Amino acid sequence: MQHMVVSLFAGILLGVLGALLSYGPEPLYGVYSPYAYILLIVIVGRSAAGFGWALLAGVLAAFGPLVSLLTVSILHVEDQFRGLGGSGTVMNLMFVTLALFGVLAYFTRRDDLWGDLAGGVLAGLVAVVGMASTLPGRPEYVPAFWPWNVAIVGVLMLGLVLSLRRGWGWIRSGAIALVIASANFLAAGF
C-alpha cells in the first residue's frame, strides 16, 4: 500500500518540478522531461511485489506528473498543454507508454530470456522517446541537443541496459534495444 502512495506522490512532485521547468531553458526541460518520469516509473516497476502491483504502481506514478502538468495548464490558459506534448492524444499516448515502462521494469527482474527481452524492449522504447526530442522534425525536438543527440540517447540506453541486466543478459538486451532504436531511426527518414 505504501508503495502505491509513494508512487503517486513522487509522480506529483516530479510533475510539479517539470511544470516549473517547462518555463525555463529548453535544454534543461528537454533532459528532465520525460527522463525523470521514466526513471521514477522504472524504479517503481522494478521494486513492485508482483505483476499487478507493478501495473498499478506504474499507472499511479504516470498519473502523478499528468495531474501536475494539467493543473499548471489550467492556471496558465495561454500555454495550455505546455509540457504535455501539445494535445490530448499525445498526453494519452504518453500515459500508456509510461505505465507500460513500469510493467517492463518489473519483468526485468527475471533471470531468463524473458527478462532480457523486457530489458531490451524497455531500453529501446526509452531510446525512441529520446529520439523524439533529439531528432529534427520530431514533435518534441529540442534544438540545443544537436550534435550530441545520438550520444545522449545512446548513453541513456546503455545505462539502462547495464543497470537492469546482469551477466550476459545485458548483451541480448542491448541487441534488442539497438534493433528497436535503429528501426525508429530509419523510420524517421535518417
PDB file of C-alpha atoms in Angstrom, residues 39-129:
ATOM      1  CA  LEU A  39      13.358   6.846 -14.033  1.00  0.00           C
ATOM      2  CA  LEU A  40      10.629   7.028 -11.381  1.00  0.00           C
ATOM      3  CA  ILE A  41       8.453   4.511 -13.198  1.00  0.00           C
ATOM      4  CA  VAL A  42      11.352   2.101 -13.784  1.00  0.00           C
ATOM      5  CA  ILE A  43      12.200   2.227 -10.075  1.00  0.00           C
ATOM      6  CA  VAL A  44       8.554   1.755  -9.098  1.00  0.00           C
ATOM      7  CA  GLY A  45       8.035  -1.130 -11.519  1.00  0.00           C
ATOM      8  CA  ARG A  46      11.292  -2.851 -10.617  1.00  0.00           C
ATOM      9  CA  SER A  47      10.573  -2.670  -6.862  1.00  0.00           C
ATOM     10  CA  ALA A  48       6.948  -3.863  -7.064  1.00  0.00           C
ATOM     11  CA  ALA A  49       5.904  -7.010  -5.212  1.00  0.00           C
ATOM     12  CA  GLY A  50       4.158  -8.589  -8.222  1.00  0.00           C
ATOM     13  CA  PHE A  51       2.863  -8.021 -11.737  1.00  0.00           C
ATOM     14  CA  GLY A  52      -0.433  -6.469 -10.650  1.00  0.00           C
ATOM     15  CA  TRP A  53       1.325  -4.191  -8.193  1.00  0.00           C
ATOM     16  CA  ALA A  54       3.817  -3.144 -10.870  1.00  0.00           C
ATOM     17  CA  LEU A  55       0.969  -2.277 -13.226  1.00  0.00           C
ATOM     18  CA  LEU A  56      -0.946  -0.339 -10.567  1.00  0.00           C
ATOM     19  CA  ALA A  57       2.114   1.489  -9.212  1.00  0.00           C
ATOM     20  CA  GLY A  58       3.265   2.295 -12.768  1.00  0.00           C
ATOM     21  CA  VAL A  59      -0.151   3.759 -13.585  1.00  0.00           C
ATOM     22  CA  LEU A  60      -0.153   5.817 -10.389  1.00  0.00           C
ATOM     23  CA  ALA A  61       3.412   7.037 -10.967  1.00  0.00           C
ATOM     24  CA  ALA A  62       2.498   8.008 -14.544  1.00  0.00           C
ATOM     25  CA  PHE A  63      -0.721   9.668 -13.370  1.00  0.00           C
ATOM     26  CA  GLY A  64       1.108  11.897 -10.881  1.00  0.00           C
ATOM     27  CA  PRO A  65       3.015  14.016 -13.435  1.00  0.00           C
ATOM     28  CA  LEU A  66      -0.074  14.299 -15.637  1.00  0.00           C
ATOM     29  CA  VAL A  67      -2.136  15.688 -12.754  1.00  0.00           C
ATOM     30  CA  SER A  68       0.549  18.294 -12.020  1.00  0.00           C
ATOM     31  CA  LEU A  69       1.006  19.298 -15.652  1.00  0.00           C
ATOM     32  CA  LEU A  70      -2.758  19.523 -16.225  1.00  0.00           C
ATOM     33  CA  THR A  71      -3.132  21.711 -13.143  1.00  0.00           C
ATOM     34  CA  VAL A  72      -0.450  24.086 -14.391  1.00  0.00           C
ATOM     35  CA  SER A  73      -2.058  24.160 -17.843  1.00  0.00           C
ATOM     36  CA  ILE A  74      -5.362  25.193 -16.248  1.00  0.00           C
ATOM     37  CA  LEU A  75      -3.652  28.007 -14.331  1.00  0.00           C
ATOM     38  CA  HIS A  76      -1.909  29.241 -17.491  1.00  0.00           C
ATOM     39  CA  VAL A  77      -4.618  29.065 -20.155  1.00  0.00           C
ATOM     40  CA  GLU A  78      -2.439  30.746 -22.802  1.00  0.00           C
ATOM     41  CA  ASP A  79       0.117  27.910 -22.508  1.00  0.00           C
ATOM     42  CA  GLN A  80      -2.394  25.084 -22.367  1.00  0.00           C
ATOM     43  CA  PHE A  81      -0.839  21.619 -22.682  1.00  0.00           C
ATOM     44  CA  ARG A  82       2.700  23.018 -22.398  1.00  0.00           C
ATOM     45  CA  GLY A  83       4.853  20.034 -21.469  1.00  0.00           C
ATOM     46  CA  LEU A  84       2.137  17.571 -22.395  1.00  0.00           C
ATOM     47  CA  GLY A  85       3.149  17.052 -25.987  1.00  0.00           C
ATOM     48  CA  GLY A  86       0.739  19.633 -27.358  1.00  0.00           C
ATOM     49  CA  SER A  87      -2.525  17.659 -27.424  1.00  0.00           C
ATOM     50  CA  GLY A  88      -4.751  15.302 -25.501  1.00  0.00           C
ATOM     51  CA  THR A  89      -3.960  12.404 -27.815  1.00  0.00           C
ATOM     52  CA  VAL A  90      -0.232  12.735 -27.236  1.00  0.00           C
ATOM     53  CA  MET A  91      -0.896  13.029 -23.498  1.00  0.00           C
ATOM     54  CA  ASN A  92      -2.883   9.775 -23.502  1.00  0.00           C
ATOM     55  CA  LEU A  93      -0.201   8.006 -25.508  1.00  0.00           C
ATOM     56  CA  MET A  94       2.448   9.266 -23.095  1.00  0.00           C
ATOM     57  CA  PHE A  95       0.421   7.970 -20.130  1.00  0.00           C
ATOM     58  CA  VAL A  96       0.025   4.491 -21.619  1.00  0.00           C
ATOM     59  CA  THR A  97       3.708   4.349 -22.590  1.00  0.00           C
ATOM     60  CA  LEU A  98       4.856   5.367 -19.115  1.00  0.00           C
ATOM     61  CA  ALA A  99       2.575   2.786 -17.483  1.00  0.00           C
ATOM     62  CA  LEU A 100       3.985   0.129 -19.832  1.00  0.00           C
ATOM     63  CA  PHE A 101       7.503   1.048 -18.676  1.00  0.00           C
ATOM     64  CA  GLY A 102       6.572   0.009 -15.121  1.00  0.00           C
ATOM     65  CA  VAL A 103       5.424  -3.433 -16.250  1.00  0.00           C
ATOM     66  CA  LEU A 104       8.527  -3.932 -18.410  1.00  0.00           C
ATOM     67  CA  ALA A 105      10.745  -2.868 -15.494  1.00  0.00           C
ATOM     68  CA  TYR A 106       9.050  -5.486 -13.314  1.00  0.00           C
ATOM     69  CA  PHE A 107       9.771  -8.227 -15.858  1.00  0.00           C
ATOM     70  CA  THR A 108      13.461  -7.270 -15.965  1.00  0.00           C
ATOM     71  CA  ARG A 109      13.763  -8.919 -12.547  1.00  0.00           C
ATOM     72  CA  ARG A 110      13.586 -12.308 -14.266  1.00  0.00           C
ATOM     73  CA  ASP A 111      16.909 -14.062 -14.899  1.00  0.00           C
ATOM     74  CA  ASP A 112      15.918 -15.673 -18.188  1.00  0.00           C
ATOM     75  CA  LEU A 113      15.395 -14.715 -21.816  1.00  0.00           C
ATOM     76  CA  TRP A 114      12.074 -13.040 -20.984  1.00  0.00           C
ATOM     77  CA  GLY A 115      13.890 -10.718 -18.593  1.00  0.00           C
ATOM     78  CA  ASP A 116      16.440  -9.938 -21.308  1.00  0.00           C
ATOM     79  CA  LEU A 117      13.622  -9.249 -23.766  1.00  0.00           C
ATOM     80  CA  ALA A 118      11.837  -6.951 -21.294  1.00  0.00           C
ATOM     81  CA  GLY A 119      15.071  -5.070 -20.584  1.00  0.00           C
ATOM     82  CA  GLY A 120      15.820  -4.660 -24.287  1.00  0.00           C
ATOM     83  CA  VAL A 121      12.313  -3.508 -25.176  1.00  0.00           C
ATOM     84  CA  LEU A 122      12.332  -1.064 -22.252  1.00  0.00           C
ATOM     85  CA  ALA A 123      15.710   0.419 -23.243  1.00  0.00           C
ATOM     86  CA  GLY A 124      14.671   0.529 -26.909  1.00  0.00           C
ATOM     87  CA  LEU A 125      11.434   2.375 -26.105  1.00  0.00           C
ATOM     88  CA  VAL A 126      13.352   4.830 -23.919  1.00  0.00           C
ATOM     89  CA  ALA A 127      15.635   5.451 -26.914  1.00  0.00           C
ATOM     90  CA  VAL A 128      12.583   6.024 -29.132  1.00  0.00           C
ATOM     91  CA  VAL A 129      11.223   8.550 -26.618  1.00  0.00           C
TER      92      VAL A 129
END
